Coordinates of C-alpha atoms and ligand atoms in Angstrom, one line a residue:
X2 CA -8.6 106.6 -86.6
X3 CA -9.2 103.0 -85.0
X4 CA -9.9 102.6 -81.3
X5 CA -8.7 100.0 -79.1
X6 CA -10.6 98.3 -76.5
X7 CA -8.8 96.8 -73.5
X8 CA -11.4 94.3 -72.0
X9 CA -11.4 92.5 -69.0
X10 CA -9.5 93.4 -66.4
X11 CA -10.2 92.9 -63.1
X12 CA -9.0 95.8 -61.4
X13 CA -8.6 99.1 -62.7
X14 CA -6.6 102.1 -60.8
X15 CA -7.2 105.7 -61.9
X16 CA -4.2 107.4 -60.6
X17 CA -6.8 109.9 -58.7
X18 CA -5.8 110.7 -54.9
X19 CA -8.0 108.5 -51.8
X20 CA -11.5 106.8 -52.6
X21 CA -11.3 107.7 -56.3
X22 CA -8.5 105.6 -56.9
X23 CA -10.4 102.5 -57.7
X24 CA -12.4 102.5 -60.8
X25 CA -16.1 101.0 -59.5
X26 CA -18.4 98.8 -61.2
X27 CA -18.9 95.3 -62.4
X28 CA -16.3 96.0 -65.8
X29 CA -13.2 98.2 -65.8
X30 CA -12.9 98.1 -69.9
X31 CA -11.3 101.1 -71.3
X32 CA -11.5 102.6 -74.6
X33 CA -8.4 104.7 -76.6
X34 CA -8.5 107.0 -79.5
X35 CA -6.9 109.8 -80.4
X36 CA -4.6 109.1 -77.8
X37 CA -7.2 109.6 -75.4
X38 CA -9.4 107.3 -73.4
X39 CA -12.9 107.9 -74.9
X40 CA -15.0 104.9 -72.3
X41 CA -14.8 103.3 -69.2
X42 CA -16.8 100.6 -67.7
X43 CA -18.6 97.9 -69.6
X44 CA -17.5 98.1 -73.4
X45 CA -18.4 95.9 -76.2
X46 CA -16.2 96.1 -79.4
X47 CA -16.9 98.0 -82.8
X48 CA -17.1 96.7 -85.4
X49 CA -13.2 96.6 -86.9
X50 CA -11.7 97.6 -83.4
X51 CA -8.7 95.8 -82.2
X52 CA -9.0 94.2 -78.5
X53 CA -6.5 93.5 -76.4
X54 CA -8.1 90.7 -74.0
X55 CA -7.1 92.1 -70.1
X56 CA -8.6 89.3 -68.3
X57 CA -6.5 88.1 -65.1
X58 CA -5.0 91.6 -65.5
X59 CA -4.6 94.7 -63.7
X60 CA -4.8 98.2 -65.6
X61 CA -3.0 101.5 -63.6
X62 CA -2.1 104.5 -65.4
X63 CA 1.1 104.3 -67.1
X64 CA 3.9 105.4 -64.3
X65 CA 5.5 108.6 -64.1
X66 CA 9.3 109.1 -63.4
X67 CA 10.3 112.3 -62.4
X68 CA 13.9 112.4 -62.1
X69 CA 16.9 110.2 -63.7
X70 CA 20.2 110.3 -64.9
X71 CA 19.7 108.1 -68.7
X72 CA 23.8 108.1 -69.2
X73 CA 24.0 106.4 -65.8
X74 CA 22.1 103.4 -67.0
X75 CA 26.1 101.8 -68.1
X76 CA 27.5 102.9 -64.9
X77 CA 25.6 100.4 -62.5
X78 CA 27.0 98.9 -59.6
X79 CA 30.8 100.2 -59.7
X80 CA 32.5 99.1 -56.9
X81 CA 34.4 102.0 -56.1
X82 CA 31.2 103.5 -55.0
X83 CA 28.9 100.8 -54.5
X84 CA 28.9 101.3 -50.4
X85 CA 29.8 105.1 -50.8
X86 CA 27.7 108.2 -49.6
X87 CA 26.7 111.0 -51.9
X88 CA 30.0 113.2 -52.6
X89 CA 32.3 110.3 -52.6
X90 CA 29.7 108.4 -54.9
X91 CA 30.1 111.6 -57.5
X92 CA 33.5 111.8 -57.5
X93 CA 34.4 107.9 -58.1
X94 CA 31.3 106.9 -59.9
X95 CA 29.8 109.6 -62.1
X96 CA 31.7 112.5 -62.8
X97 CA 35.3 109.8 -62.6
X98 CA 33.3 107.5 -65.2
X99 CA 31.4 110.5 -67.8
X100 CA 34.6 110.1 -69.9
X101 CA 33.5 106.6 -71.0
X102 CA 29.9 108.0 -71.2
X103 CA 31.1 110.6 -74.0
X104 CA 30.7 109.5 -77.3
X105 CA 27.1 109.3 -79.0
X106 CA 27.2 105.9 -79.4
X107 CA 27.5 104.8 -75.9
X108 CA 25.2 107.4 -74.8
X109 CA 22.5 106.4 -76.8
X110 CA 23.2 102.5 -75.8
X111 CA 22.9 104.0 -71.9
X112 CA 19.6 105.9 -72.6
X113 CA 17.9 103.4 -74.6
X114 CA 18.9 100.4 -72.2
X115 CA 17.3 103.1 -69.3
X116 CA 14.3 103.2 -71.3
X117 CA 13.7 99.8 -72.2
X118 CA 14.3 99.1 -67.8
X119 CA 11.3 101.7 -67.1
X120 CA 9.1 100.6 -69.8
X121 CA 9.4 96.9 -68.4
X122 CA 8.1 98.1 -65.4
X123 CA 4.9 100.3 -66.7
X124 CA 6.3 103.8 -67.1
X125 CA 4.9 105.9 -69.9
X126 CA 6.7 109.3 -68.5
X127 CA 10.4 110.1 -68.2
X128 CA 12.2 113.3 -66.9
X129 CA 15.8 113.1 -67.8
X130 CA 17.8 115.3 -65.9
X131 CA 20.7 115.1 -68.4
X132 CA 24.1 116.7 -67.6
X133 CA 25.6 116.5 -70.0
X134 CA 27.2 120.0 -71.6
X135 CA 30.6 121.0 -71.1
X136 CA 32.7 123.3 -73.7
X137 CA 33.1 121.4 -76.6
X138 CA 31.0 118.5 -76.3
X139 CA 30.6 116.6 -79.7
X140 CA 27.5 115.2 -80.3
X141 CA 23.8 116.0 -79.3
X142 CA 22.6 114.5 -75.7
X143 CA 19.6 116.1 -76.3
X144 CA 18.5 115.0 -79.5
X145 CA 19.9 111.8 -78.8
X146 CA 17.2 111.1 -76.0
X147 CA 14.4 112.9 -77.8
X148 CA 15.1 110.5 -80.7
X149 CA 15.4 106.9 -78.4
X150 CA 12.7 107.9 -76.5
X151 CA 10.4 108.2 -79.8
X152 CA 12.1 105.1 -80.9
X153 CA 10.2 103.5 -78.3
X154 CA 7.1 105.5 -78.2
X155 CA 7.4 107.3 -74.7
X156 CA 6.8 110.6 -73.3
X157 CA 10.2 112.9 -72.3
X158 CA 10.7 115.9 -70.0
X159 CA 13.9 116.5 -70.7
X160 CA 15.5 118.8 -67.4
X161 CA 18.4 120.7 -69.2
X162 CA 21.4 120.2 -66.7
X163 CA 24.8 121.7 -66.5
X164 CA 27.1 124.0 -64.7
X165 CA 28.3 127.3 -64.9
X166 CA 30.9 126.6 -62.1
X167 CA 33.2 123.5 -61.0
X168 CA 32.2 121.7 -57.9
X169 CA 35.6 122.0 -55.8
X170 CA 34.7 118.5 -53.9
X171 CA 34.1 116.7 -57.0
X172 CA 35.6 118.8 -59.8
X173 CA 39.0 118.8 -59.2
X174 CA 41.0 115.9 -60.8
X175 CA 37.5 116.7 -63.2
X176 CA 37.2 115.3 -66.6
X177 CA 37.0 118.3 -69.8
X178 CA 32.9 116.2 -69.7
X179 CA 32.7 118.1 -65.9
X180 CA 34.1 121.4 -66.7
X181 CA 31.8 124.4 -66.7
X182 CA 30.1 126.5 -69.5
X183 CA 29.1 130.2 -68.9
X184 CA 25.9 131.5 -68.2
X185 CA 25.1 132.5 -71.7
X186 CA 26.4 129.3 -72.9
X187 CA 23.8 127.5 -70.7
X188 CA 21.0 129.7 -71.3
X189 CA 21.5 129.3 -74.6
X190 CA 21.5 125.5 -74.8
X191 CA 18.4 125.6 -72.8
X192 CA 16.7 128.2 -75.3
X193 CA 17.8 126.0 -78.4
X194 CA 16.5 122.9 -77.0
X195 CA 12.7 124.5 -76.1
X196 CA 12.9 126.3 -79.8
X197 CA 14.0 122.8 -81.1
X198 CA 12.0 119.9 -78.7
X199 CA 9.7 121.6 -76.3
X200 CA 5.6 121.3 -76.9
X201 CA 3.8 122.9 -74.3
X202 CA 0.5 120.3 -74.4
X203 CA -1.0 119.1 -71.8
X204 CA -0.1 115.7 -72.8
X205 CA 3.1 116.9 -74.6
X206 CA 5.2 114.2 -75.8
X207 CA 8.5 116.2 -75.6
X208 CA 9.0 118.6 -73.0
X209 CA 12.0 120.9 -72.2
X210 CA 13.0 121.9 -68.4
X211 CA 15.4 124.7 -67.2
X212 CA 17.5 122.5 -65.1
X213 CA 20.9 123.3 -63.4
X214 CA 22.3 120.3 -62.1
X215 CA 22.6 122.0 -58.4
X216 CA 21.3 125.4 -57.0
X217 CA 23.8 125.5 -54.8
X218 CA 27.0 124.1 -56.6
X219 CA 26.7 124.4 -59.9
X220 CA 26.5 128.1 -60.4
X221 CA 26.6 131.5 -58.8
X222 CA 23.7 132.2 -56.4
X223 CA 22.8 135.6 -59.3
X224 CA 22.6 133.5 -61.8
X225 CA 20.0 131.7 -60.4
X226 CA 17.4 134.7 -60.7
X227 CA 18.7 135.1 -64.5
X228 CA 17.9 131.1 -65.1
X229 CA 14.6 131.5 -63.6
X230 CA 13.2 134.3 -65.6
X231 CA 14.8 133.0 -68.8
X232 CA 12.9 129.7 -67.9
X233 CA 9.5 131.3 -67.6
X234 CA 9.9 133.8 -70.2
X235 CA 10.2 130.4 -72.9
X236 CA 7.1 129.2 -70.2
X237 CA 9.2 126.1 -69.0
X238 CA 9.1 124.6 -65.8
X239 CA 12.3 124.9 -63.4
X240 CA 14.1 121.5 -61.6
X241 CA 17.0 121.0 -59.9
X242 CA 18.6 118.7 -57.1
X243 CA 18.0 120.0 -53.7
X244 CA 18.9 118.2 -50.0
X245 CA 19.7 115.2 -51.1
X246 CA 21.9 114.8 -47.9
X247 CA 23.1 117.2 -44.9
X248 CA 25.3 118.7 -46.8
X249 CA 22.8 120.5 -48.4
X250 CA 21.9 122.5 -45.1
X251 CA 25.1 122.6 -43.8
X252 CA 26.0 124.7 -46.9
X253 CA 22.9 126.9 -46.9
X254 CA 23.4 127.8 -43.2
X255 CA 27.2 128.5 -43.8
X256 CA 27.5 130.3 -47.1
X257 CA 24.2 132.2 -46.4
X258 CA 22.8 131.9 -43.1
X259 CA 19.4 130.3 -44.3
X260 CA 17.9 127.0 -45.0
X261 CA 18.3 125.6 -48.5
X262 CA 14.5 126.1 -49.4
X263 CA 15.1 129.7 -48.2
X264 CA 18.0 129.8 -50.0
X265 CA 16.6 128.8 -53.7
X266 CA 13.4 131.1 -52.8
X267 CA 15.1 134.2 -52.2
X268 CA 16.8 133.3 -56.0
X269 CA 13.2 133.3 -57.3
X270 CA 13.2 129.0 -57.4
X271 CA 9.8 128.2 -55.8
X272 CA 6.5 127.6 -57.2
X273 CA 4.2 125.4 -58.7
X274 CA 7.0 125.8 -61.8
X275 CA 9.2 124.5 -59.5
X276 CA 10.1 120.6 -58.3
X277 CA 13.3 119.2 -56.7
X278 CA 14.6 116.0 -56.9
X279 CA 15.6 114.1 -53.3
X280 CA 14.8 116.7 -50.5
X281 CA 15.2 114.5 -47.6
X282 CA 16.6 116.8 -45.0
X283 CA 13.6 118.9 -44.7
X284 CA 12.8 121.3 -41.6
X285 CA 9.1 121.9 -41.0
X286 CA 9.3 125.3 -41.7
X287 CA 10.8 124.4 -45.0
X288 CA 7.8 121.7 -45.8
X289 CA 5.3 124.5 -45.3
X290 CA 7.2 127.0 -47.7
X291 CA 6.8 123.9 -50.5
X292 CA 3.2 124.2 -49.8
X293 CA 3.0 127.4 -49.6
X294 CA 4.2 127.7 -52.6
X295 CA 3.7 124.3 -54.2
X296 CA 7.1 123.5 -54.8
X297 CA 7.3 119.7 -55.7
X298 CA 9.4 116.8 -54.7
X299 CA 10.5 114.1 -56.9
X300 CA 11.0 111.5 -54.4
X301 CA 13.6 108.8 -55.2
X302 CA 13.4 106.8 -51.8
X303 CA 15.5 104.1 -53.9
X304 CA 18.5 106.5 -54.5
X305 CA 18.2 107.8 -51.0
X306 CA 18.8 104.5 -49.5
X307 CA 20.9 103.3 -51.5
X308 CA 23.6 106.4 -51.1
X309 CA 22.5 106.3 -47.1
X310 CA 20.9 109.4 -47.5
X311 CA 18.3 109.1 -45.2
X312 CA 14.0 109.3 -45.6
X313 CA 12.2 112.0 -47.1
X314 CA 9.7 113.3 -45.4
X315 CA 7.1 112.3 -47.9
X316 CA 3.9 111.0 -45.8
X317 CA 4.1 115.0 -44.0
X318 CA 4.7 116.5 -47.1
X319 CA 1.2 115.0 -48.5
X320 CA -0.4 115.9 -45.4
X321 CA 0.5 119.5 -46.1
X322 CA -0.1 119.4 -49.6
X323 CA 3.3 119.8 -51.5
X324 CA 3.0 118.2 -55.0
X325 CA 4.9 114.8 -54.9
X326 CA 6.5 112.8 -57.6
X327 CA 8.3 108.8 -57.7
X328 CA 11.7 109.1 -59.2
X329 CA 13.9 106.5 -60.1
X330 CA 17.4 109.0 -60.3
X331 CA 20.2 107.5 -61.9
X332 CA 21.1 103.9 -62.2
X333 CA 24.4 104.5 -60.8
X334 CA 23.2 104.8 -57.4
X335 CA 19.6 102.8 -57.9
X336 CA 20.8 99.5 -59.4
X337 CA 16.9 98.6 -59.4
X338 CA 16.1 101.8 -61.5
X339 CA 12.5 101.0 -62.6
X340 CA 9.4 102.2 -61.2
X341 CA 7.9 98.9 -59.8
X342 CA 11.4 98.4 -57.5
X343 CA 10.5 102.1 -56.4
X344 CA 7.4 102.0 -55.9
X345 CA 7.1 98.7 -53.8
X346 CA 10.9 100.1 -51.9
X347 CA 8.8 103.6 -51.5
X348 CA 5.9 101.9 -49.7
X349 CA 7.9 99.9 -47.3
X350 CA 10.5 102.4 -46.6
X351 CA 8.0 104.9 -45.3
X352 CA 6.2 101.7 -43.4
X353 CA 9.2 101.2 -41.4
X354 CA 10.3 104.5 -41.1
X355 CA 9.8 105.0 -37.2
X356 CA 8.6 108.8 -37.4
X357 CA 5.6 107.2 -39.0
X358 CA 4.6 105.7 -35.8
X359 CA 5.9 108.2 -33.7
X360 CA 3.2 110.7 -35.7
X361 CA 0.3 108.3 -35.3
X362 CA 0.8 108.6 -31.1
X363 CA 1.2 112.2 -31.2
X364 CA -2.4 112.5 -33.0
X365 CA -3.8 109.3 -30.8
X366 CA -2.9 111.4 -27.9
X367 CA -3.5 114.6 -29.1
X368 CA -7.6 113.6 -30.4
X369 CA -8.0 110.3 -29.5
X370 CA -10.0 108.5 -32.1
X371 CA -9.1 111.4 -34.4
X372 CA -6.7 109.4 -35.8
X373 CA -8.8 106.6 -36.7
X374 CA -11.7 108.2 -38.7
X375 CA -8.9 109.8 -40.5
X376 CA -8.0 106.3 -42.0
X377 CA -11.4 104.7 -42.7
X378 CA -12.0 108.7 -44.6
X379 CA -9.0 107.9 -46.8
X380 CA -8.6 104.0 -47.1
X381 CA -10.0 101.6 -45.8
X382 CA -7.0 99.7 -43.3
X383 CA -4.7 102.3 -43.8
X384 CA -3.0 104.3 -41.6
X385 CA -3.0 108.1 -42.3
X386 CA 0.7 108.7 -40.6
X387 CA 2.8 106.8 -42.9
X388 CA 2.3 105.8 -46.6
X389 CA -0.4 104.0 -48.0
X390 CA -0.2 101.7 -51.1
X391 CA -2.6 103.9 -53.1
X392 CA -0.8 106.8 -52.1
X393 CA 2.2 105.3 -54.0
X394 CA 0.5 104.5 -56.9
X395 CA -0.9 108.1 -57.4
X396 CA 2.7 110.0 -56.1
X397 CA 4.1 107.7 -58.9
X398 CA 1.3 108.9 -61.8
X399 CA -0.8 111.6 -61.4
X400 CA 0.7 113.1 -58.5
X401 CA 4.4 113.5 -61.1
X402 CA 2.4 114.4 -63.8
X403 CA 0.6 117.2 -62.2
X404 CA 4.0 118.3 -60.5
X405 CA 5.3 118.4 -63.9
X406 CA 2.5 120.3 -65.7
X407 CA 1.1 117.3 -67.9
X408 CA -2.1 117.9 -66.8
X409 CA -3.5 115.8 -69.8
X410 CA -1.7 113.2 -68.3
X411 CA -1.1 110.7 -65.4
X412 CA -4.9 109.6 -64.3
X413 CA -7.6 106.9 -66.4
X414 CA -10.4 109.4 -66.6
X415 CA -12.1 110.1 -70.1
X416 CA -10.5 112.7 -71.8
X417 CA -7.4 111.7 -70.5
X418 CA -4.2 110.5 -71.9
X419 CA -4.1 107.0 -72.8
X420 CA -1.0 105.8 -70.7
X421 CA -1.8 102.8 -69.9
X422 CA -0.1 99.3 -68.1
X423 CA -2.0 95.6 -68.1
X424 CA -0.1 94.0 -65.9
X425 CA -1.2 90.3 -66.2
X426 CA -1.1 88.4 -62.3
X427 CA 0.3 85.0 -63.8
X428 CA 3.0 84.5 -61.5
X429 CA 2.9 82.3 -58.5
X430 CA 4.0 86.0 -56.3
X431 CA 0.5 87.0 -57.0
X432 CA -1.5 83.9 -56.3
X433 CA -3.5 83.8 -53.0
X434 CA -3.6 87.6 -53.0
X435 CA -7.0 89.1 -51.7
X436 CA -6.5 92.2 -53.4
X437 CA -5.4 91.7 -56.6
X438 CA -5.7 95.7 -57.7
X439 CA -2.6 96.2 -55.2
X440 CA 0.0 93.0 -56.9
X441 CA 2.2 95.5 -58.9
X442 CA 3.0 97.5 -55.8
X443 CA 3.2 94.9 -53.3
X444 CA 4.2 91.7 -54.4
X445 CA 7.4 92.7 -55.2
X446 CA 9.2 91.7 -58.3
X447 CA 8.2 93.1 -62.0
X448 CA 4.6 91.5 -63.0
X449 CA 4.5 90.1 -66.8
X450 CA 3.0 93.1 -69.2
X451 CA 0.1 92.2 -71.1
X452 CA 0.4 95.2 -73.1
X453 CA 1.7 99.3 -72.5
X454 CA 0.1 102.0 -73.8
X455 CA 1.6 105.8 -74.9
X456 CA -0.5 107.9 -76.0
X457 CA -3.1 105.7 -77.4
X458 CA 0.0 103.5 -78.8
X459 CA 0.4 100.3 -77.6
X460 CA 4.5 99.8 -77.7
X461 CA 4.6 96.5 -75.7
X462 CA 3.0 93.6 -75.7
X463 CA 2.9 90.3 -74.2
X464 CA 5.9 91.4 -72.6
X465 CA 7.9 92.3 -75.6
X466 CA 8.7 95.6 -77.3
X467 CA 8.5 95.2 -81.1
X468 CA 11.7 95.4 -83.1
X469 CA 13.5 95.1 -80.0
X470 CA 15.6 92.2 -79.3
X471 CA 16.9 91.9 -75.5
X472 CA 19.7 89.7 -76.3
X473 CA 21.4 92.3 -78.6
X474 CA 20.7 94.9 -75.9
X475 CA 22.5 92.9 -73.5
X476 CA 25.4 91.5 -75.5
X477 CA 25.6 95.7 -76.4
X478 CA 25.8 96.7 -72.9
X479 CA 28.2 94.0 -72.0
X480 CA 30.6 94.6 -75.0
X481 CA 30.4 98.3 -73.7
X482 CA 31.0 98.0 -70.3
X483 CA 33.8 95.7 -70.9
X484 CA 35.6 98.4 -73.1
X485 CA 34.8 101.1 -70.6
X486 CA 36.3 99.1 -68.1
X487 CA 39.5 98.2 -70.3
X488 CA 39.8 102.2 -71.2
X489 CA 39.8 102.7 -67.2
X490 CA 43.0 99.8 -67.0
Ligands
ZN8 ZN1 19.7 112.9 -59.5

């Protein structure tokens, strides 16, 4: 098989955590074969070998998004829930709206146009946490997504959602799309799709998760033991949504007189098999029982803001050592549902979050000076109490990966997976910048591709995926939204 050399680029980021993140040395090129990358550092060409010319470009490992809704990628910005916190938000936007959202056709417009968003911004992973299975459904979600996301060449984790109970805040006036299926039912859905999708690689293409869409909501507290044994019996990983707001530990402490991380761990849900999406109300006993038991977070700071969730805990969750992934979640309540957006929102968020500072005096005075060889140790100008750009950039690839159990996958090392993004700087927002390595995250804005690579397969470049036309995609996606809309009166 041919190789592929990308040459040139100025900066290259490995994914790795603190002083390895930078690739060192005067040339950053990168060799791919086998899906692999084979070199790094100063390359020349083979004879034959295509080159893809990286110069005034950037290379990071292709990004990583842990959590997200595909079907919500038609259900952006409703205005019935557009200023709305999280139940409201379900019951007028999502679960009001999955109607529309239930034929193949549309579905496979709304995954492919999520798709197409991420890839735009660098991401090579997705995990889907996809819904979608009531009694009756009529077409495939599953192999719908499987089948876009080879379309365009990307990696899948599909999180195999449902419920075996009806929500009573949401459900009520509930569609037939939101009514429940039994336990066997689920199981079984979750056991076809592994027998049908799932490879267990490290750098899998197609992975399948055990994914209810709520631990505490969407089914009966014993059936939580039975998913979790069915899951690792078929040697699949375990995700779920988990305090996303208040409500969350308001229910754990009513229904069963515990936290909600006590809660899924007396059900058999923690462990490094284990990662929940949102998990901003946190206590610090519960942030120790994730590392204890390396339960991960995907972190959607976006998605929390956006619904007024609040801040997850993320810089104190590193500290500790829980794994740690950037999500996306659903473009329903993250209009900006690409992983540049979150990871430039993710860095600033935690910036100005005030516990940050508050943190940083507590060690000042604690160890004075402490503090600050803790920063030069890590990076050089950051501050080790709140989040650091490099942090951001390794939660969002290698830190998701690892959390998910790609563990071919997610750093630029040899041996690795080539996932790969050459973001070119040749935009005014990145001229005058000192530290060019750092433009993707911090200048805001999506940087021009040069080229993305899955796998060892380039499926953009030059800022264009082949055989995809954008203005289609868009005059799809407005036709479809208009109909929705009509449908709705
Ligand atoms: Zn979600």
């Amino acid at each position: 098989m041919s190789s592929l050399l990308i040459r040139g680029a100025r900066h290259l980021l490995t994914g790795e955590a603190g002083s390895g993140m930078r690739h060192t040395g005067p040339r950053h090129d990168i060799r791919v074969a086998d899906g692999v990358v084979q070199a790094l550092g100063a390359l020349e060409p083979l004879p034959g070998e295509r080159v893809i010319d990286a110069s005034g470009c950037v290379v990071y490992p292709g990004w990583v998004n842990t959590h997200h809704h595909l079907f919500q990628s038609l259900l952006k910005g409703i205005p019935a829930g557009i200023d709305s916190a999280l139940v409201p938000w379900l019951a007028a936007v999502p679960v009001a709206w999955r109607p529309e959202i239930d034929h193949e056709e549309r579905f496979r417009l709304a995954v492919r146009i999520g798709l197409v968003e991420l890839m735009r911004s660098g991401c090579t992973t997705v995990a889907d946490h996809q819904y979608h299975l009531y009694p009756g459904i009529g077409f495939d979600p599953s192999a719908v997504v499987f089948d876009e996301a080879q379309r365009l060449g990307l990696r899948v984790v599909l999180c195999r959602g449902g419920q075996t109970l009806a929500r009573p805040l949401t459900d009520e006036a509930a569609p037939p799309s939101a009514r429940p299926v039994t336990l066997d039912a689920f199981l079984q859905s979750v056991a076809d799709d592994v027998s049908r999708f799932h490879d267990a690689g490290p750098r899998s293409m197609r992975r399948v998760v055990s994914a209810i869409t709520t631990p505490n909501w969407s089914c009966r507290p014993e059936e939580l033991r039975v998913m979790a044994r069915e899951a690792r019996a078929l040697g699949i990983h375990l995700h779920s949504h988990l305090s996303e707001t208040y409500d969350y530990v308001r229910w754990a402490r009513e229904a069963h007189d515990c936290s909600p991380m006590q809660f899924v761990e007396r059900h058999g849900w923690t462990g490094p098999d284990v990662w929940f999406a949102h998990m901003v109300h946190l206590s610090d006993e519960e942030l120790r029982l994730c590392a204890a038991t390396g339960t991960g977070i995907a972190h959607c700071p976006q998605s929390n803001a956006r619904l007024g969730s609040g801040i997850a805990r993320i810089p104190e969750a590193l500290e500790l050592g829980v794994p740690v992934g950037l999500a996306v979640d659903g473009a329903a309540s993250n209009e900006a549902a690409d992983m540049i957006s979150e990871a430039h929102a993710c860095w600033l968020m935690h910036r100005a979050d005030p516990r940050g500072g508050e943190r940083l005096r507590a060690k000042q005075s604690a160890a004075p000076g402490r503090a600050q060889r803790a920063r030069s140790a890590s990076q050089p100008g950051g501050d080790a109490s709140t989040m650091q750009v490099e942090e951001v950039v390794h939660i969002g690839t290698a830190g998701g990966a690892r959390m998910m159990g790609l563990s071919g996958v997610g750093t630029l090392a040899v041996g690795m997976a080539a996932d790969i993004a050459v973001y070119d700087l040749d935009d005014p927002r990145c001229f005058g910048l000192h530290d060019e390595a750092l433009a993707p995250v911090v200048a805001g804005g999506r940087p021009r591709l040069k080229a993305l690579v899955v796998d060892g397969r380039v499926v953009l470049e030059d800022d264009r995926i082949p055989g995809l036309d954008l203005t289609v995609l868009r005059h799809q996606a407005d036709e479809t939204v208009r109909a929705m809309q009509a449908a709705r009166g």
